[in-house]
Short mmCIF file of C-alpha atoms and ligand atoms in Angstrom, two decimals:
data_model
loop_
_atom_site.label_atom_id
_atom_site.label_comp_id
_atom_site.label_asym_id
_atom_site.label_seq_id
_atom_site.Cartn_x
_atom_site.Cartn_y
_atom_site.Cartn_z
CA UNK A 28 -3.54 18.58 47.65
CA UNK A 29 -1.80 16.19 45.32
CA UNK A 30 -5.11 15.81 43.45
CA UNK A 31 -5.36 19.60 43.03
CA UNK A 32 -1.84 19.74 41.60
CA UNK A 33 -2.44 16.96 39.13
CA UNK A 34 -5.75 18.58 38.08
CA UNK A 35 -3.84 21.80 37.39
CA UNK A 36 -1.22 19.96 35.36
CA UNK A 37 -3.90 18.14 33.35
CA UNK A 38 -5.83 21.37 32.76
CA UNK A 39 -2.68 22.92 31.28
CA UNK A 40 -2.07 19.84 29.14
CA UNK A 41 -5.61 19.87 27.75
CA UNK A 42 -5.26 23.58 26.96
CA UNK A 43 -2.00 22.87 25.08
CA UNK A 44 -3.71 20.17 23.06
CA UNK A 45 -6.50 22.56 22.06
CA UNK A 46 -3.88 25.12 21.03
CA UNK A 47 -2.17 22.56 18.77
CA UNK A 48 -5.54 21.80 17.19
CA UNK A 49 -6.39 25.48 16.79
CA UNK A 50 -3.10 25.99 14.93
CA UNK A 51 -4.18 23.32 12.41
CA UNK A 52 -7.51 25.11 11.87
CA UNK A 53 -5.86 28.33 10.81
CA UNK A 54 -5.16 27.15 7.27
CA UNK A 55 -8.53 25.50 6.72
CA UNK A 56 -11.10 28.24 6.09
CA UNK A 57 -12.87 27.26 9.29
CA UNK A 58 -13.42 29.38 12.37
CA UNK A 59 -13.91 26.36 14.60
CA UNK A 60 -13.96 22.57 14.66
CA UNK A 61 -16.97 20.78 16.09
CA UNK A 62 -15.37 17.74 17.74
CA UNK A 63 -17.89 14.92 18.18
CA UNK A 64 -15.62 11.85 18.34
CA UNK A 65 -15.86 10.68 21.95
CA UNK A 66 -12.18 9.85 22.31
CA UNK A 67 -11.24 13.18 20.74
CA UNK A 68 -13.47 15.04 23.18
CA UNK A 69 -11.79 13.22 26.04
CA UNK A 70 -8.33 14.03 24.67
CA UNK A 71 -9.10 17.75 24.35
CA UNK A 72 -11.06 18.25 27.57
CA UNK A 73 -10.43 15.36 29.96
CA UNK A 74 -14.14 14.43 29.99
CA UNK A 75 -14.87 10.75 29.30
CA UNK A 76 -18.55 10.38 28.41
CA UNK A 77 -20.95 8.80 25.94
CA UNK A 78 -22.51 12.11 24.91
CA UNK A 79 -20.37 15.23 24.65
CA UNK A 80 -19.00 17.50 21.96
CA UNK A 81 -16.52 20.34 22.09
CA UNK A 82 -16.25 23.32 19.80
CA UNK A 83 -12.63 24.46 19.50
CA UNK A 84 -12.23 27.87 17.85
CA UNK A 85 -9.24 29.07 15.88
CA UNK A 86 -8.29 31.30 18.83
CA UNK A 87 -8.15 28.10 20.99
CA UNK A 88 -11.17 29.01 23.12
CA UNK A 89 -13.59 26.13 23.58
CA UNK A 90 -17.18 25.34 24.51
CA UNK A 91 -18.16 21.88 25.70
CA UNK A 92 -21.72 20.54 25.51
CA UNK A 93 -22.89 17.50 27.41
CA UNK A 94 -26.12 16.29 28.98
CA UNK A 95 -27.19 16.25 32.62
CA UNK A 96 -25.54 12.88 33.27
CA UNK A 97 -22.07 14.35 32.79
CA UNK A 98 -22.54 18.10 33.33
CA UNK A 99 -21.35 18.14 36.94
CA UNK A 100 -18.24 16.10 36.13
CA UNK A 101 -17.59 18.34 33.13
CA UNK A 102 -17.67 21.52 35.24
CA UNK A 103 -15.22 19.93 37.68
CA UNK A 104 -12.84 18.39 35.12
CA UNK A 105 -12.90 20.93 32.30
CA UNK A 106 -11.44 24.07 33.88
CA UNK A 107 -10.92 26.85 31.34
CA UNK A 108 -13.72 25.65 29.08
CA UNK A 109 -17.23 27.04 28.89
CA UNK A 110 -19.65 24.17 29.65
CA UNK A 111 -23.21 24.08 28.38
CA UNK A 112 -25.79 21.47 29.35
CA UNK A 113 -27.67 20.21 26.29
CA UNK A 114 -28.89 16.85 25.11
CA UNK A 115 -28.32 17.74 21.43
CA UNK A 116 -24.61 18.35 21.90
CA UNK A 117 -23.68 18.89 18.23
CA UNK A 118 -26.73 20.99 17.38
CA UNK A 119 -26.21 23.28 20.34
CA UNK A 120 -22.59 24.06 19.37
CA UNK A 121 -22.86 24.35 15.58
CA UNK A 122 -24.11 27.94 15.72
CA UNK A 123 -21.58 29.18 18.29
CA UNK A 124 -18.92 30.22 15.77
CA UNK A 125 -18.82 31.53 12.21
CA UNK A 126 -17.79 28.77 9.85
CA UNK A 127 -17.83 25.49 11.80
CA UNK A 128 -16.12 22.42 10.36
CA UNK A 129 -17.21 18.95 11.42
CA UNK A 130 -15.42 15.65 11.94
CA UNK A 131 -16.86 13.78 8.96
CA UNK A 132 -15.42 10.47 10.21
CA UNK A 133 -17.27 10.79 13.53
CA UNK A 134 -20.62 12.21 12.42
CA UNK A 135 -23.55 10.29 11.05
CA UNK A 136 -24.98 11.42 7.74
CA UNK A 137 -28.26 12.07 9.59
CA UNK A 138 -26.57 14.51 12.00
CA UNK A 139 -24.67 16.17 9.18
CA UNK A 140 -27.83 16.93 7.23
CA UNK A 141 -29.68 17.96 10.37
CA UNK A 142 -26.99 20.64 10.83
CA UNK A 143 -27.73 21.95 7.35
CA UNK A 144 -25.69 19.60 5.19
CA UNK A 145 -23.21 22.26 4.09
CA UNK A 146 -20.60 22.47 6.86
CA UNK A 147 -16.93 21.99 5.87
CA UNK A 148 -15.83 18.41 6.48
CA UNK A 149 -12.52 17.39 8.02
CA UNK A 150 -11.10 13.96 8.72
CA UNK A 151 -8.43 13.01 11.23
CA UNK A 152 -7.41 16.47 12.49
CA UNK A 153 -7.56 15.67 16.20
CA UNK A 154 -6.15 12.20 15.46
CA UNK A 155 -3.15 13.93 13.85
CA UNK A 156 -2.62 15.95 17.02
CA UNK A 157 -2.94 12.75 19.08
CA UNK A 158 -0.16 10.97 17.16
CA UNK A 159 2.70 12.46 19.16
CA UNK A 160 2.07 11.75 22.84
CA UNK A 161 2.94 13.92 25.82
CA UNK A 162 4.93 12.30 28.63
CA UNK A 163 1.80 12.00 30.78
CA UNK A 164 0.22 9.81 28.10
CA UNK A 165 3.35 7.72 27.67
CA UNK A 166 3.44 7.14 31.44
CA UNK A 167 -0.14 5.78 31.29
CA UNK A 168 0.67 3.48 28.35
CA UNK A 169 3.77 2.32 30.25
CA UNK A 170 1.60 1.52 33.28
CA UNK A 171 -0.85 -0.40 31.06
CA UNK A 172 2.07 -2.39 29.61
CA UNK A 173 3.46 -3.19 33.07
CA UNK A 174 0.11 -4.67 34.08
CA UNK A 175 0.10 -6.67 30.83
CA UNK A 176 3.61 -8.04 31.45
CA UNK A 177 2.80 -9.04 35.02
CA UNK A 178 -0.47 -10.73 34.04
CA UNK A 179 1.35 -12.72 31.37
CA UNK A 180 4.04 -13.86 33.81
CA UNK A 181 1.40 -15.03 36.27
CA UNK A 182 -0.85 -16.80 33.77
CA UNK A 183 1.84 -18.40 31.63
CA UNK A 184 2.90 -20.35 34.70
CA UNK A 185 -0.54 -22.01 34.72
CA UNK A 186 -0.59 -23.18 31.07
CA UNK A 187 -0.68 -26.92 30.61
CA UNK A 188 -2.39 -29.49 28.38
CA UNK A 189 -6.14 -29.56 29.05
CA UNK A 190 -6.57 -25.86 29.86
CA UNK A 191 -8.85 -24.31 27.22
CA UNK A 192 -8.17 -21.21 25.14
CA UNK A 193 -11.13 -19.50 26.79
CA UNK A 194 -9.80 -20.26 30.28
CA UNK A 195 -6.43 -18.79 29.34
CA UNK A 196 -8.09 -15.63 27.99
CA UNK A 197 -10.30 -15.18 31.07
CA UNK A 198 -7.27 -15.84 33.30
CA UNK A 199 -5.27 -13.08 31.63
CA UNK A 200 -8.20 -10.67 31.85
CA UNK A 201 -8.94 -11.46 35.50
CA UNK A 202 -5.30 -10.97 36.45
CA UNK A 203 -5.04 -7.64 34.60
CA UNK A 204 -8.06 -6.32 36.49
CA UNK A 205 -6.61 -7.54 39.81
CA UNK A 206 -3.44 -5.64 38.93
CA UNK A 207 -5.33 -2.38 38.40
CA UNK A 208 -6.57 -2.42 34.80
CA UNK A 209 -9.97 -0.85 34.11
CA UNK A 210 -10.68 -3.72 31.75
CA UNK A 211 -9.01 -5.55 28.86
CA UNK A 212 -7.88 -3.15 26.13
CA UNK A 213 -9.63 -5.30 23.49
CA UNK A 214 -11.04 -8.80 23.05
CA UNK A 215 -8.16 -11.09 24.04
CA UNK A 216 -6.92 -13.58 21.47
CA UNK A 217 -5.76 -17.05 22.51
CA UNK A 218 -5.08 -19.30 19.52
CA UNK A 219 -3.68 -22.78 20.07
CA UNK A 220 -2.37 -25.40 17.66
CA UNK A 221 -4.02 -25.13 14.22
CA UNK A 222 -6.12 -22.16 15.42
CA UNK A 223 -2.86 -20.20 15.43
CA UNK A 224 -3.16 -19.69 11.69
CA UNK A 225 -6.10 -17.31 12.28
CA UNK A 226 -4.59 -13.94 13.27
CA UNK A 227 -7.71 -12.79 15.17
CA UNK A 228 -8.98 -16.14 16.41
CA UNK A 229 -11.62 -15.84 19.10
CA UNK A 230 -10.76 -18.04 22.15
CA UNK A 231 -12.64 -21.33 21.98
CA UNK A 232 -13.21 -24.35 24.21
CA UNK A 233 -10.26 -26.11 22.58
CA UNK A 234 -7.95 -27.55 25.24
CA UNK A 235 -4.22 -26.93 24.84
CA UNK A 236 -2.33 -30.01 23.66
CA UNK A 237 1.26 -31.08 23.87
CA UNK A 238 2.93 -29.98 20.63
CA UNK A 239 0.85 -26.78 20.30
CA UNK A 240 2.16 -23.33 19.72
CA UNK A 241 -0.14 -20.95 21.61
CA UNK A 242 -0.46 -17.31 20.59
CA UNK A 243 -1.81 -14.86 23.17
CA UNK A 244 -2.60 -11.29 22.07
CA UNK A 245 -3.98 -9.11 24.83
CA UNK A 246 -3.43 -5.95 26.85
CA UNK A 247 -4.63 -3.81 29.72
CA UNK A 248 -6.63 -0.60 29.59
CA UNK A 249 -5.37 1.90 32.16
CA UNK A 250 -6.87 5.39 32.61
CA UNK A 251 -8.12 5.27 29.03
CA UNK A 252 -4.77 4.15 27.55
CA UNK A 253 -4.14 0.80 25.86
CA UNK A 254 -1.39 -1.80 25.99
CA UNK A 255 -0.98 -4.36 23.22
CA UNK A 256 1.27 -7.41 23.43
CA UNK A 257 1.46 -10.81 21.75
CA UNK A 258 3.56 -13.79 22.73
CA UNK A 259 3.63 -17.29 21.28
CA UNK A 260 4.69 -20.14 23.58
CA UNK A 261 5.17 -23.87 23.06
CA UNK A 262 3.36 -26.57 25.04
CA UNK A 263 6.03 -29.23 25.31
CA UNK A 264 9.18 -29.46 23.21
CA UNK A 265 8.49 -27.79 19.81
CA UNK A 266 9.02 -29.53 16.47
CA UNK A 267 11.83 -28.19 14.33
CA UNK A 268 9.41 -26.39 11.94
CA UNK A 269 7.85 -24.66 14.93
CA UNK A 270 11.18 -23.48 16.26
CA UNK A 271 12.26 -22.31 12.80
CA UNK A 272 9.04 -20.37 12.38
CA UNK A 273 9.47 -18.83 15.82
CA UNK A 274 13.08 -17.83 15.15
CA UNK A 275 12.06 -16.23 11.84
CA UNK A 276 9.25 -14.16 13.39
CA UNK A 277 11.48 -13.20 16.28
CA UNK A 278 14.22 -12.00 13.93
CA UNK A 279 11.67 -10.05 11.88
CA UNK A 280 10.22 -8.50 15.01
CA UNK A 281 13.69 -7.44 16.18
CA UNK A 282 14.44 -5.89 12.77
CA UNK A 283 11.13 -4.03 12.87
CA UNK A 284 11.79 -2.70 16.37
CA UNK A 285 15.25 -1.51 15.39
CA UNK A 286 13.77 0.39 12.45
CA UNK A 287 11.40 2.35 14.72
CA UNK A 288 12.92 5.81 15.06
CA UNK A 289 11.94 9.43 14.49
CA UNK A 290 12.24 10.19 10.78
CA UNK A 291 11.69 6.62 9.59
CA UNK A 292 8.88 6.18 7.06
CA UNK A 293 6.08 3.83 7.97
CA UNK A 294 6.88 1.80 4.85
CA UNK A 295 10.52 1.49 5.82
CA UNK A 296 9.68 0.12 9.26
CA UNK A 297 7.22 -2.38 7.80
CA UNK A 298 9.72 -3.49 5.17
CA UNK A 299 12.52 -3.98 7.71
CA UNK A 300 10.54 -6.86 9.21
CA UNK A 301 8.61 -8.00 6.16
CA UNK A 302 11.69 -8.46 3.96
CA UNK A 303 13.02 -11.19 6.27
CA UNK A 304 9.72 -13.05 6.12
CA UNK A 305 9.50 -12.69 2.34
CA UNK A 306 13.09 -13.91 1.92
CA UNK A 307 12.23 -16.98 3.98
CA UNK A 308 9.40 -17.74 1.54
CA UNK A 309 6.55 -16.83 3.90
CA UNK A 310 5.55 -13.45 2.46
CA UNK A 311 2.07 -14.70 1.60
CA UNK A 312 1.62 -15.93 5.17
CA UNK A 313 2.08 -12.44 6.66
CA UNK A 314 -1.06 -10.72 5.46
CA UNK A 315 -1.39 -7.78 7.87
CA UNK A 316 0.55 -4.61 8.50
CA UNK A 317 3.54 -4.62 10.86
CA UNK A 318 1.96 -2.43 13.49
CA UNK A 319 -0.14 0.53 14.53
CA UNK A 320 -0.21 3.51 16.83
CA UNK A 321 -1.55 2.99 20.36
CA UNK A 322 -3.06 5.49 22.76
CA UNK A 323 -6.63 6.35 23.72
CA UNK A 324 -7.56 3.83 21.02
CA UNK A 325 -6.08 0.40 20.50
CA UNK A 326 -5.56 1.08 16.80
CA UNK A 327 -4.74 4.63 15.81
CA UNK A 328 -2.42 6.52 13.47
CA UNK A 329 0.27 5.88 12.41
CA UNK A 330 -0.23 2.54 10.67
CA UNK A 331 3.02 0.72 9.87
CA UNK A 332 1.76 -0.90 6.72
CA UNK A 333 2.64 -1.18 3.06
CA UNK A 334 -1.00 -0.26 2.37
CA UNK A 335 -0.64 3.28 3.76
CA UNK A 336 -0.82 5.75 0.86
CA UNK A 337 2.59 7.04 -0.29
CA UNK A 338 1.11 10.45 -0.97
CA UNK A 339 0.21 11.01 2.66
CA UNK A 340 3.43 12.95 3.33
CA UNK A 341 2.17 14.59 6.46
CA UNK A 342 1.87 11.19 8.13
CA UNK A 343 4.45 9.15 6.26
CA UNK A 344 7.23 9.54 8.83
CA UNK A 345 7.44 8.80 12.51
CA UNK A 346 8.08 11.59 14.97
CA UNK A 347 9.58 11.48 18.45
CA UNK A 348 7.20 10.15 21.18
CA UNK A 349 4.90 8.05 18.98
CA UNK A 350 3.84 4.77 20.64
CA UNK A 351 3.49 1.98 18.09
CA UNK A 352 3.31 -1.79 18.01
CA UNK A 353 5.62 -4.07 16.05
CA UNK A 354 3.83 -7.36 15.43
CA UNK A 355 4.92 -9.55 12.55
CA UNK A 356 3.28 -12.95 12.23
CA UNK A 357 3.41 -16.01 10.01
CA UNK A 358 0.22 -18.04 9.68
CA UNK A 359 0.22 -21.50 8.12
CA UNK A 360 -3.31 -22.81 7.51
CA UNK A 361 -3.90 -26.20 9.08
CA UNK A 362 -0.64 -26.08 11.02
CA UNK A 363 -0.49 -23.02 13.22
CA UNK A 364 1.16 -19.68 13.53
CA UNK A 365 3.50 -17.40 15.40
CA UNK A 366 3.10 -13.71 16.20
CA UNK A 367 5.28 -11.61 18.48
CA UNK A 368 4.17 -8.10 19.38
CA UNK A 369 5.53 -5.33 21.53
CA UNK A 370 4.33 -1.83 22.28
CA UNK A 371 7.20 0.64 22.08
CA UNK A 372 7.62 4.38 21.75
CA UNK A 373 9.90 6.27 19.38
CA UNK A 374 12.69 8.17 21.11
CA UNK A 375 15.53 10.16 19.63
CA UNK A 376 18.12 7.86 21.20
CA UNK A 377 16.36 4.62 20.14
CA UNK A 378 12.93 3.19 20.92
CA UNK A 379 11.74 2.67 24.49
CA UNK A 380 10.31 -0.81 24.89
CA UNK A 381 7.13 -0.70 26.98
CA UNK A 382 6.15 -4.40 26.96
CA UNK A 383 9.16 -6.12 28.48
CA UNK A 384 8.22 -9.81 28.56
CA UNK A 385 10.97 -12.04 27.17
CA UNK A 386 10.89 -12.99 23.50
CA UNK A 387 12.82 -16.23 24.10
CA UNK A 388 10.57 -19.14 23.08
CA UNK A 389 8.99 -20.30 26.33
CA UNK A 390 8.62 -24.09 26.36
CA UNK A 391 6.05 -25.06 28.97
ZN1 LIG B 1728 -2.17 -7.19 19.68
ZN1 LIG B 1729 -1.63 -4.74 17.80
#
């Protein structure tokens, strides 16, 4: 019975999402959008598959195409949507409305030309709808973050000299799955000692040593939703330069978090953290953006980065209920690095922190 209720709730939520998308189509000289991005199809219909497309018309009616492997699930999950069983999912939908626009960023050039090569192209329409999350989505990201926090607490207790980066990564991943994750949200990063200067270091056979800073960047995937957290810990008492670096990144991360609010521009939030790092003389050592949106994808709009185009007014400011990460880092080649990352969500009264692990420097 509970299942039936939650199915009904989800059906209504998916219908609302298609209505928000249909409203965006109105001004675009298109009668329908042919959605072929797999994550976008899932978002609009509830069907997770490797071969499905959905045509959403300007009147918010929809037709979903998928092949025989998913058709039965689709008929069960996608109430309120016409379902057609076809292997050529895009081709079978392209003629089912007048002027059909395509997702240029999710369609191969081969498919585009096969469909005639003259359909209107869009980019990022469904992604724009996905930016602001409903509470059901936020609850799933919160659950993913809880698993991430608990896995960290369990595994950090096992860190000691001699344990390799790879063992730490596998330990985090194993624990997340035991705690209910589908799988890791992305390839876990464990970077120890000098490897810490590589922001996306792939875990190696290097054993942890006394005097290392160890950066762990990982997260759980739960019901399709991602968590993303980074913590840097010290193996043994840190040197003064290590503690200074940590305190700087921690202060920058706090400033970034405090700048996350509805109405803030993505540049403003980035600058709130970056300015502190630049003032400390480490601007060059913080090469990436401050953070990114999180949801059905690990990296999605909005991007909190100075590189985001100023002219993109539509997306330049944060709204209420946008989950983002705040993850400043300082990377010193040959020496090591520090990154601290949380997943949080914008709220009118101040951001809600979803990853709750302490940001005190843990000395193990
Ligand atoms: Zn991360
Ligand atoms: Zn991240």
